[in-house]
């Protein structure tokens, strides 16, 4: 038959598809040579006789693609399967890996780098589909260092000229919250700690949005904020039973690692909530503190937009004028204290003046005042006096002393290790 | 299935998008009257804009919106450039009010030969092609980063072109670049901060120099008090001096790296002191090829910045990964500077070979950051 190839023995093109005891065979009708034998042939011989073989199993890939690249591509597919990503992600990640491999710098890189590159390709694919995969998660899967990962990730994004969107916070909240083991009673989780997933998710999402609006998320790692928000949401849904549980214990019984910054994020979030509570008349009289405000988080979240507007004034304009006028109210406060007591009591009852809406790093006082450097009149061509240079040189006596000291040190170091 | 667009339709579509063709360029110098007309047209436009602007000097008004900033900032330069031409055209512009020109602009040009040569070459090309001084500012949109970079791009294109060209070439891009250059603000050597009075402070200068002789590092480490040498860790002597407070890496090949100085002159002085120390130790050290390799500056814009918003609008320049680093890494194209922008408003600028690049980069980034001031 035309287009089927030639018989290896006699070279005729008359090949016939036949079956011998239900095993299909391709036989040359001239000399009777069996060209292919169905299941008992190798891929190589199949290809040689123009039978169809899938490309990934064929020798074509082996010839064009180096062994380390094949290994890398296999690792990419395995990683996608481990993470249970949709099948389309796999193809995209493989494509990125191949694209990266075309650059000579990547081809010549160490194996460790190629291993991390696998993770980078998967991460970029997930980011582009808004799949919330954190770098920390990839690093633990690859047993890689975050520093190494970060350098290769930034390098590959620049090399391939890719547009990688930011981590989608809402999606991350959903997947991270779902990983908390609090939705069913178990020996470690008493019934009063079990919570409904939907209620907790919605409240956590609202708290994270609030944190984002009040500058608690920008510039920080997203995960600790979500941990703190989840904890507050869980506590606020049944405060009577759960106020006694600490953040660390919460993470332990939910079977989730507690990230180190989560406790400071928690304090910052509580401070924001306290400021918002000051604006509600019925909460102001209660004189809430960091523990009691948790009971009212539901109310605060319901009116969060207007409360944030009321509780905080724009910090941006304030900071600019701060440089020009020193704050006058500091003096006023001191005078109030020195003056009559009745005035002081009245001032205590007055609602707090709106705080500045600024990132926490701008609210803290500066660690040290950096004075403007003195204007130097150095021209670079001044004369250099000999005495100035001499101060840096050892006198001959000092040189001899130094050499003697060095020799003594060498001798002392070699003594503990006798030959 | 959508059919492929027919080929004959495509050029028409494209033609609709292209800007109108330029006016036919004239070869050679224009007559005085034609120059006057074009100049008047342009200045009338600018005078109209001036009427709209607040009466204060536009250079020191921080509230002026960006569009006005471009126009007003360009005015001093064009008005200044037109001064020689004022004399040529028999004082027709005596009525033009140039009092808003600050003293610093004129001062700079007296002190800095670099700037004055740039001015001269600009004047030359402008006198040859004033027809390109069409009212372009009104057409510029307020696309901040790209706008300033395109302006500066054309400004840089001017330099190789103007020394060679006697006549304006009829190509559209060249005339465009010259016309854009006529309204490009000059990069000042001293930081005349049009925006706000914030000046980036230089924090570190890295420079290299060639001492041009082979050095015995062991001998240097033995005879110098301020040297440390650990060949197993690093193959160079680390030497420090107190004034200016700097550190130097001295290699056995005779090359030296000097870091830690706060200004170019201090870096040069420090490098000379290190060379003198090496000389005194008995080596025939010279001082060749002193070059500043990197300059780092920092400043504070004093308002918080929404980094997530900035990375969305300037995706092609920015890289913001809060999981890795709390700041946003902004790679500016022109000048080629890397800026680290933090949420507190502090900005670090690095990668400059000259002080003016740092100032220029900050001038470029400040309007962009102001756009993200409001939460």
PDB file of C-alpha atoms in Angstrom, chain B residues 43-285:
ATOM      1  CA  UNK B  43       4.543  81.506  22.810  1.00  0.00           C
ATOM      2  CA  UNK B  44       0.952  82.655  22.505  1.00  0.00           C
ATOM      3  CA  UNK B  45      -0.119  79.171  23.385  1.00  0.00           C
ATOM      4  CA  UNK B  46       2.210  79.118  26.343  1.00  0.00           C
ATOM      5  CA  UNK B  47       1.116  82.582  27.476  1.00  0.00           C
ATOM      6  CA  UNK B  48      -2.482  81.361  27.433  1.00  0.00           C
ATOM      7  CA  UNK B  49      -1.480  78.458  29.631  1.00  0.00           C
ATOM      8  CA  UNK B  50       0.345  80.842  31.923  1.00  0.00           C
ATOM      9  CA  UNK B  51      -2.844  82.803  32.444  1.00  0.00           C
ATOM     10  CA  UNK B  52      -4.528  79.679  33.674  1.00  0.00           C
ATOM     11  CA  UNK B  53      -1.684  78.778  36.020  1.00  0.00           C
ATOM     12  CA  UNK B  54      -1.562  80.278  39.519  1.00  0.00           C
ATOM     13  CA  UNK B  55       0.479  83.455  39.792  1.00  0.00           C
ATOM     14  CA  UNK B  56       3.224  81.825  41.882  1.00  0.00           C
ATOM     15  CA  UNK B  57       6.403  80.661  40.229  1.00  0.00           C
ATOM     16  CA  UNK B  58       5.446  77.387  38.539  1.00  0.00           C
ATOM     17  CA  UNK B  59       8.723  75.773  39.459  1.00  0.00           C
ATOM     18  CA  UNK B  60       7.998  75.925  43.177  1.00  0.00           C
ATOM     19  CA  UNK B  61       4.307  75.212  43.145  1.00  0.00           C
ATOM     20  CA  UNK B  62       3.721  71.664  44.296  1.00  0.00           C
ATOM     21  CA  UNK B  63      -0.014  71.728  43.712  1.00  0.00           C
ATOM     22  CA  UNK B  64       0.197  72.280  39.964  1.00  0.00           C
ATOM     23  CA  UNK B  65      -1.298  69.238  38.226  1.00  0.00           C
ATOM     24  CA  UNK B  66       1.054  67.226  36.131  1.00  0.00           C
ATOM     25  CA  UNK B  67      -0.115  68.494  32.774  1.00  0.00           C
ATOM     26  CA  UNK B  68       0.605  72.033  33.843  1.00  0.00           C
ATOM     27  CA  UNK B  69       3.879  70.868  35.326  1.00  0.00           C
ATOM     28  CA  UNK B  70       5.116  69.709  31.954  1.00  0.00           C
ATOM     29  CA  UNK B  71       4.015  72.887  30.226  1.00  0.00           C
ATOM     30  CA  UNK B  72       5.267  75.289  32.855  1.00  0.00           C
ATOM     31  CA  UNK B  73       8.504  73.472  33.416  1.00  0.00           C
ATOM     32  CA  UNK B  74       9.148  73.639  29.740  1.00  0.00           C
ATOM     33  CA  UNK B  75       8.375  77.317  29.539  1.00  0.00           C
ATOM     34  CA  UNK B  76      11.461  78.601  31.311  1.00  0.00           C
ATOM     35  CA  UNK B  77      13.649  76.556  29.021  1.00  0.00           C
ATOM     36  CA  UNK B  78      11.992  77.551  25.798  1.00  0.00           C
ATOM     37  CA  UNK B  79      11.759  81.139  26.906  1.00  0.00           C
ATOM     38  CA  UNK B  80      15.409  81.009  27.912  1.00  0.00           C
ATOM     39  CA  UNK B  81      16.406  79.359  24.655  1.00  0.00           C
ATOM     40  CA  UNK B  82      14.503  81.945  22.766  1.00  0.00           C
ATOM     41  CA  UNK B  83      16.531  84.727  24.355  1.00  0.00           C
ATOM     42  CA  UNK B  84      19.264  84.739  21.724  1.00  0.00           C
ATOM     43  CA  UNK B  85      16.569  84.660  19.102  1.00  0.00           C
ATOM     44  CA  UNK B  86      14.874  87.590  20.791  1.00  0.00           C
ATOM     45  CA  UNK B  87      17.914  89.639  19.966  1.00  0.00           C
ATOM     46  CA  UNK B  88      17.848  88.355  16.389  1.00  0.00           C
ATOM     47  CA  UNK B  89      14.237  89.292  15.861  1.00  0.00           C
ATOM     48  CA  UNK B  90      14.748  92.900  16.894  1.00  0.00           C
ATOM     49  CA  UNK B  91      13.334  92.681  20.415  1.00  0.00           C
ATOM     50  CA  UNK B  92       9.803  91.689  19.506  1.00  0.00           C
ATOM     51  CA  UNK B  93       9.562  89.777  22.747  1.00  0.00           C
ATOM     52  CA  UNK B  94      10.374  92.594  25.095  1.00  0.00           C
ATOM     53  CA  UNK B  95       6.814  92.410  26.323  1.00  0.00           C
ATOM     54  CA  UNK B  96       7.132  88.739  27.282  1.00  0.00           C
ATOM     55  CA  UNK B  97       7.292  88.424  31.042  1.00  0.00           C
ATOM     56  CA  UNK B  98      10.266  86.294  31.963  1.00  0.00           C
ATOM     57  CA  UNK B  99      10.243  87.194  35.664  1.00  0.00           C
ATOM     58  CA  UNK B 100       9.147  83.705  36.658  1.00  0.00           C
ATOM     59  CA  UNK B 101      12.543  82.395  35.536  1.00  0.00           C
ATOM     60  CA  UNK B 102      14.343  81.396  38.744  1.00  0.00           C
ATOM     61  CA  UNK B 103      17.880  82.496  39.321  1.00  0.00           C
ATOM     62  CA  UNK B 104      19.166  78.937  39.624  1.00  0.00           C
ATOM     63  CA  UNK B 105      18.465  78.127  35.991  1.00  0.00           C
ATOM     64  CA  UNK B 106      20.684  80.934  34.733  1.00  0.00           C
ATOM     65  CA  UNK B 107      23.289  80.253  37.427  1.00  0.00           C
ATOM     66  CA  UNK B 108      23.611  76.613  36.415  1.00  0.00           C
ATOM     67  CA  UNK B 109      24.368  77.480  32.890  1.00  0.00           C
ATOM     68  CA  UNK B 110      27.181  79.746  33.941  1.00  0.00           C
ATOM     69  CA  UNK B 111      28.781  77.166  36.185  1.00  0.00           C
ATOM     70  CA  UNK B 112      28.367  73.937  34.314  1.00  0.00           C
ATOM     71  CA  UNK B 113      30.083  73.737  30.959  1.00  0.00           C
ATOM     72  CA  UNK B 114      28.255  70.530  30.199  1.00  0.00           C
ATOM     73  CA  UNK B 115      24.857  72.159  30.388  1.00  0.00           C
ATOM     74  CA  UNK B 116      25.920  75.188  28.398  1.00  0.00           C
ATOM     75  CA  UNK B 117      27.260  73.034  25.590  1.00  0.00           C
ATOM     76  CA  UNK B 118      23.943  71.210  25.545  1.00  0.00           C
ATOM     77  CA  UNK B 119      22.200  74.566  25.326  1.00  0.00           C
ATOM     78  CA  UNK B 120      24.416  75.682  22.471  1.00  0.00           C
ATOM     79  CA  UNK B 121      23.755  72.595  20.456  1.00  0.00           C
ATOM     80  CA  UNK B 122      20.049  72.900  21.146  1.00  0.00           C
ATOM     81  CA  UNK B 123      20.054  76.505  20.040  1.00  0.00           C
ATOM     82  CA  UNK B 124      21.863  75.570  16.842  1.00  0.00           C
ATOM     83  CA  UNK B 125      19.397  72.900  15.920  1.00  0.00           C
ATOM     84  CA  UNK B 126      16.475  75.021  16.960  1.00  0.00           C
ATOM     85  CA  UNK B 127      17.527  77.943  14.847  1.00  0.00           C
ATOM     86  CA  UNK B 128      17.660  75.542  11.934  1.00  0.00           C
ATOM     87  CA  UNK B 129      14.334  73.922  12.474  1.00  0.00           C
ATOM     88  CA  UNK B 130      11.892  76.187  14.239  1.00  0.00           C
ATOM     89  CA  UNK B 131       9.147  74.888  12.039  1.00  0.00           C
ATOM     90  CA  UNK B 132       9.090  71.861  14.270  1.00  0.00           C
ATOM     91  CA  UNK B 133       8.179  74.006  17.274  1.00  0.00           C
ATOM     92  CA  UNK B 134       4.535  73.232  16.808  1.00  0.00           C
ATOM     93  CA  UNK B 135       2.207  73.365  19.789  1.00  0.00           C
ATOM     94  CA  UNK B 136       2.847  69.806  20.868  1.00  0.00           C
ATOM     95  CA  UNK B 137       2.294  70.175  24.617  1.00  0.00           C
ATOM     96  CA  UNK B 138      -1.434  70.330  24.218  1.00  0.00           C
ATOM     97  CA  UNK B 139      -1.414  66.977  22.466  1.00  0.00           C
ATOM     98  CA  UNK B 140       0.541  65.205  25.129  1.00  0.00           C
ATOM     99  CA  UNK B 141      -1.630  63.084  27.345  1.00  0.00           C
ATOM    100  CA  UNK B 142      -1.045  62.735  31.005  1.00  0.00           C
ATOM    101  CA  UNK B 143       0.593  59.327  30.750  1.00  0.00           C
ATOM    102  CA  UNK B 144       3.124  59.956  33.406  1.00  0.00           C
ATOM    103  CA  UNK B 145       5.993  57.526  33.343  1.00  0.00           C
ATOM    104  CA  UNK B 146       5.896  56.876  29.626  1.00  0.00           C
ATOM    105  CA  UNK B 147       5.560  60.552  28.877  1.00  0.00           C
ATOM    106  CA  UNK B 148       8.610  61.663  30.732  1.00  0.00           C
ATOM    107  CA  UNK B 149      10.593  58.726  29.453  1.00  0.00           C
ATOM    108  CA  UNK B 150       9.626  59.518  25.878  1.00  0.00           C
ATOM    109  CA  UNK B 151      10.588  63.136  26.406  1.00  0.00           C
ATOM    110  CA  UNK B 152      13.923  62.198  27.842  1.00  0.00           C
ATOM    111  CA  UNK B 153      14.388  59.626  25.075  1.00  0.00           C
ATOM    112  CA  UNK B 154      14.012  62.238  22.443  1.00  0.00           C
ATOM    113  CA  UNK B 155      16.253  64.476  24.448  1.00  0.00           C
ATOM    114  CA  UNK B 156      18.977  61.882  24.317  1.00  0.00           C
ATOM    115  CA  UNK B 157      18.409  61.370  20.620  1.00  0.00           C
ATOM    116  CA  UNK B 158      19.228  65.019  20.129  1.00  0.00           C
ATOM    117  CA  UNK B 159      22.834  64.620  21.179  1.00  0.00           C
ATOM    118  CA  UNK B 160      24.227  62.341  18.512  1.00  0.00           C
ATOM    119  CA  UNK B 161      22.091  64.035  15.932  1.00  0.00           C
ATOM    120  CA  UNK B 162      22.766  67.682  16.485  1.00  0.00           C
ATOM    121  CA  UNK B 163      26.525  67.684  16.187  1.00  0.00           C
ATOM    122  CA  UNK B 164      26.374  66.163  12.730  1.00  0.00           C
ATOM    123  CA  UNK B 165      23.200  67.516  11.219  1.00  0.00           C
ATOM    124  CA  UNK B 166      23.344  70.855   9.531  1.00  0.00           C
ATOM    125  CA  UNK B 167      19.905  70.611   8.034  1.00  0.00           C
ATOM    126  CA  UNK B 168      16.900  68.967   9.544  1.00  0.00           C
ATOM    127  CA  UNK B 169      16.275  65.652   7.846  1.00  0.00           C
ATOM    128  CA  UNK B 170      12.845  65.171   6.382  1.00  0.00           C
ATOM    129  CA  UNK B 171      12.147  62.066   8.469  1.00  0.00           C
ATOM    130  CA  UNK B 172       9.222  62.442  10.792  1.00  0.00           C
ATOM    131  CA  UNK B 173      10.834  60.939  13.905  1.00  0.00           C
ATOM    132  CA  UNK B 174      13.776  63.306  13.752  1.00  0.00           C
ATOM    133  CA  UNK B 175      11.622  66.386  13.516  1.00  0.00           C
ATOM    134  CA  UNK B 176       9.471  65.033  16.277  1.00  0.00           C
ATOM    135  CA  UNK B 177      12.494  64.436  18.470  1.00  0.00           C
ATOM    136  CA  UNK B 178      13.782  67.946  17.859  1.00  0.00           C
ATOM    137  CA  UNK B 179      10.396  69.454  18.553  1.00  0.00           C
ATOM    138  CA  UNK B 180      10.038  67.426  21.700  1.00  0.00           C
ATOM    139  CA  UNK B 181      13.552  68.411  22.721  1.00  0.00           C
ATOM    140  CA  UNK B 182      12.672  72.049  22.474  1.00  0.00           C
ATOM    141  CA  UNK B 183      10.236  71.637  25.324  1.00  0.00           C
ATOM    142  CA  UNK B 184      12.142  69.032  27.290  1.00  0.00           C
ATOM    143  CA  UNK B 185      13.209  70.303  30.687  1.00  0.00           C
ATOM    144  CA  UNK B 186      16.976  70.227  30.982  1.00  0.00           C
ATOM    145  CA  UNK B 187      18.357  67.855  33.564  1.00  0.00           C
ATOM    146  CA  UNK B 188      19.910  70.148  36.136  1.00  0.00           C
ATOM    147  CA  UNK B 189      23.272  69.356  37.669  1.00  0.00           C
ATOM    148  CA  UNK B 190      22.172  70.917  40.944  1.00  0.00           C
ATOM    149  CA  UNK B 191      18.856  69.546  42.140  1.00  0.00           C
ATOM    150  CA  UNK B 192      16.338  72.194  41.257  1.00  0.00           C
ATOM    151  CA  UNK B 193      13.402  70.202  42.557  1.00  0.00           C
ATOM    152  CA  UNK B 194      10.414  71.310  40.600  1.00  0.00           C
ATOM    153  CA  UNK B 195       8.183  69.019  42.541  1.00  0.00           C
ATOM    154  CA  UNK B 196       8.545  69.582  46.196  1.00  0.00           C
ATOM    155  CA  UNK B 197      11.915  70.463  47.653  1.00  0.00           C
ATOM    156  CA  UNK B 198      12.799  66.831  48.349  1.00  0.00           C
ATOM    157  CA  UNK B 199      16.336  66.072  47.230  1.00  0.00           C
ATOM    158  CA  UNK B 200      17.724  62.542  47.216  1.00  0.00           C
ATOM    159  CA  UNK B 201      20.790  62.244  49.443  1.00  0.00           C
ATOM    160  CA  UNK B 202      23.717  60.219  48.189  1.00  0.00           C
ATOM    161  CA  UNK B 203      24.494  57.403  50.586  1.00  0.00           C
ATOM    162  CA  UNK B 204      27.190  55.365  48.893  1.00  0.00           C
ATOM    163  CA  UNK B 205      29.577  55.657  45.961  1.00  0.00           C
ATOM    164  CA  UNK B 206      31.495  52.697  44.530  1.00  0.00           C
ATOM    165  CA  UNK B 207      34.499  53.477  42.393  1.00  0.00           C
ATOM    166  CA  UNK B 208      37.397  51.599  40.860  1.00  0.00           C
ATOM    167  CA  UNK B 209      40.935  52.623  40.086  1.00  0.00           C
ATOM    168  CA  UNK B 210      43.944  50.888  38.563  1.00  0.00           C
ATOM    169  CA  UNK B 211      47.189  51.158  40.528  1.00  0.00           C
ATOM    170  CA  UNK B 212      49.046  49.599  37.573  1.00  0.00           C
ATOM    171  CA  UNK B 213      51.525  47.459  39.464  1.00  0.00           C
ATOM    172  CA  UNK B 214      51.540  43.975  40.899  1.00  0.00           C
ATOM    173  CA  UNK B 215      51.075  43.989  44.659  1.00  0.00           C
ATOM    174  CA  UNK B 216      52.250  41.654  47.392  1.00  0.00           C
ATOM    175  CA  UNK B 217      49.144  41.362  49.552  1.00  0.00           C
ATOM    176  CA  UNK B 218      50.946  39.616  52.403  1.00  0.00           C
ATOM    177  CA  UNK B 219      53.413  42.472  52.660  1.00  0.00           C
ATOM    178  CA  UNK B 220      50.613  45.051  52.595  1.00  0.00           C
ATOM    179  CA  UNK B 221      48.730  43.215  55.348  1.00  0.00           C
ATOM    180  CA  UNK B 222      51.893  43.033  57.430  1.00  0.00           C
ATOM    181  CA  UNK B 223      52.980  46.641  57.142  1.00  0.00           C
ATOM    182  CA  UNK B 224      49.607  48.401  57.201  1.00  0.00           C
ATOM    183  CA  UNK B 225      47.638  48.758  60.403  1.00  0.00           C
ATOM    184  CA  UNK B 226      44.286  49.244  58.738  1.00  0.00           C
ATOM    185  CA  UNK B 227      44.409  46.194  56.499  1.00  0.00           C
ATOM    186  CA  UNK B 228      42.900  42.746  56.846  1.00  0.00           C
ATOM    187  CA  UNK B 229      43.774  39.831  54.623  1.00  0.00           C
ATOM    188  CA  UNK B 230      42.328  36.347  54.791  1.00  0.00           C
ATOM    189  CA  UNK B 231      43.263  34.553  51.551  1.00  0.00           C
ATOM    190  CA  UNK B 232      41.074  31.552  52.345  1.00  0.00           C
ATOM    191  CA  UNK B 233      37.998  33.736  52.528  1.00  0.00           C
ATOM    192  CA  UNK B 234      38.681  36.396  49.897  1.00  0.00           C
ATOM    193  CA  UNK B 235      41.597  37.054  47.595  1.00  0.00           C
ATOM    194  CA  UNK B 236      42.020  40.743  48.398  1.00  0.00           C
ATOM    195  CA  UNK B 237      43.208  43.038  51.173  1.00  0.00           C
ATOM    196  CA  UNK B 238      40.417  44.975  52.898  1.00  0.00           C
ATOM    197  CA  UNK B 239      41.738  48.368  53.916  1.00  0.00           C
ATOM    198  CA  UNK B 240      39.910  51.144  55.746  1.00  0.00           C
ATOM    199  CA  UNK B 241      40.651  54.803  56.352  1.00  0.00           C
ATOM    200  CA  UNK B 242      38.966  57.179  58.722  1.00  0.00           C
ATOM    201  CA  UNK B 243      38.667  60.315  56.656  1.00  0.00           C
ATOM    202  CA  UNK B 244      36.693  60.053  54.385  1.00  0.00           C
ATOM    203  CA  UNK B 245      35.226  56.980  56.062  1.00  0.00           C
ATOM    204  CA  UNK B 246      35.616  54.367  53.331  1.00  0.00           C
ATOM    205  CA  UNK B 247      36.666  50.785  52.661  1.00  0.00           C
ATOM    206  CA  UNK B 248      38.838  49.565  49.832  1.00  0.00           C
ATOM    207  CA  UNK B 249      39.408  46.144  48.302  1.00  0.00           C
ATOM    208  CA  UNK B 250      42.928  45.908  46.944  1.00  0.00           C
ATOM    209  CA  UNK B 251      43.692  43.023  44.618  1.00  0.00           C
ATOM    210  CA  UNK B 252      47.072  41.586  43.756  1.00  0.00           C
ATOM    211  CA  UNK B 253      46.671  42.617  40.120  1.00  0.00           C
ATOM    212  CA  UNK B 254      46.801  46.246  41.203  1.00  0.00           C
ATOM    213  CA  UNK B 255      43.104  46.957  40.778  1.00  0.00           C
ATOM    214  CA  UNK B 256      41.253  48.572  43.637  1.00  0.00           C
ATOM    215  CA  UNK B 257      37.595  49.094  44.562  1.00  0.00           C
ATOM    216  CA  UNK B 258      36.677  51.955  46.906  1.00  0.00           C
ATOM    217  CA  UNK B 259      33.278  52.003  48.648  1.00  0.00           C
ATOM    218  CA  UNK B 260      31.486  53.989  51.311  1.00  0.00           C
ATOM    219  CA  UNK B 261      32.040  57.571  50.249  1.00  0.00           C
ATOM    220  CA  UNK B 262      29.148  60.017  50.259  1.00  0.00           C
ATOM    221  CA  UNK B 263      30.155  62.066  47.235  1.00  0.00           C
ATOM    222  CA  UNK B 264      32.176  61.707  44.062  1.00  0.00           C
ATOM    223  CA  UNK B 265      34.909  64.016  45.285  1.00  0.00           C
ATOM    224  CA  UNK B 266      35.212  62.176  48.578  1.00  0.00           C
ATOM    225  CA  UNK B 267      35.468  58.887  46.697  1.00  0.00           C
ATOM    226  CA  UNK B 268      38.275  60.260  44.579  1.00  0.00           C
ATOM    227  CA  UNK B 269      40.108  61.643  47.590  1.00  0.00           C
ATOM    228  CA  UNK B 270      39.765  58.368  49.444  1.00  0.00           C
ATOM    229  CA  UNK B 271      41.046  56.380  46.463  1.00  0.00           C
ATOM    230  CA  UNK B 272      44.052  58.695  46.259  1.00  0.00           C
ATOM    231  CA  UNK B 273      44.769  58.146  49.950  1.00  0.00           C
ATOM    232  CA  UNK B 274      44.701  54.391  49.503  1.00  0.00           C
ATOM    233  CA  UNK B 275      47.036  54.710  46.542  1.00  0.00           C
ATOM    234  CA  UNK B 276      49.345  56.836  48.664  1.00  0.00           C
ATOM    235  CA  UNK B 277      49.365  54.195  51.408  1.00  0.00           C
ATOM    236  CA  UNK B 278      50.316  51.536  48.875  1.00  0.00           C
ATOM    237  CA  UNK B 279      53.015  53.864  47.531  1.00  0.00           C
ATOM    238  CA  UNK B 280      54.474  54.368  50.976  1.00  0.00           C
ATOM    239  CA  UNK B 281      54.672  50.623  51.392  1.00  0.00           C
ATOM    240  CA  UNK B 282      57.156  50.577  48.560  1.00  0.00           C
ATOM    241  CA  UNK B 283      55.104  49.750  45.474  1.00  0.00           C
ATOM    242  CA  UNK B 284      55.235  51.943  42.338  1.00  0.00           C
ATOM    243  CA  UNK B 285      51.522  52.664  42.514  1.00  0.00           C
TER     244      UNK B 285
END
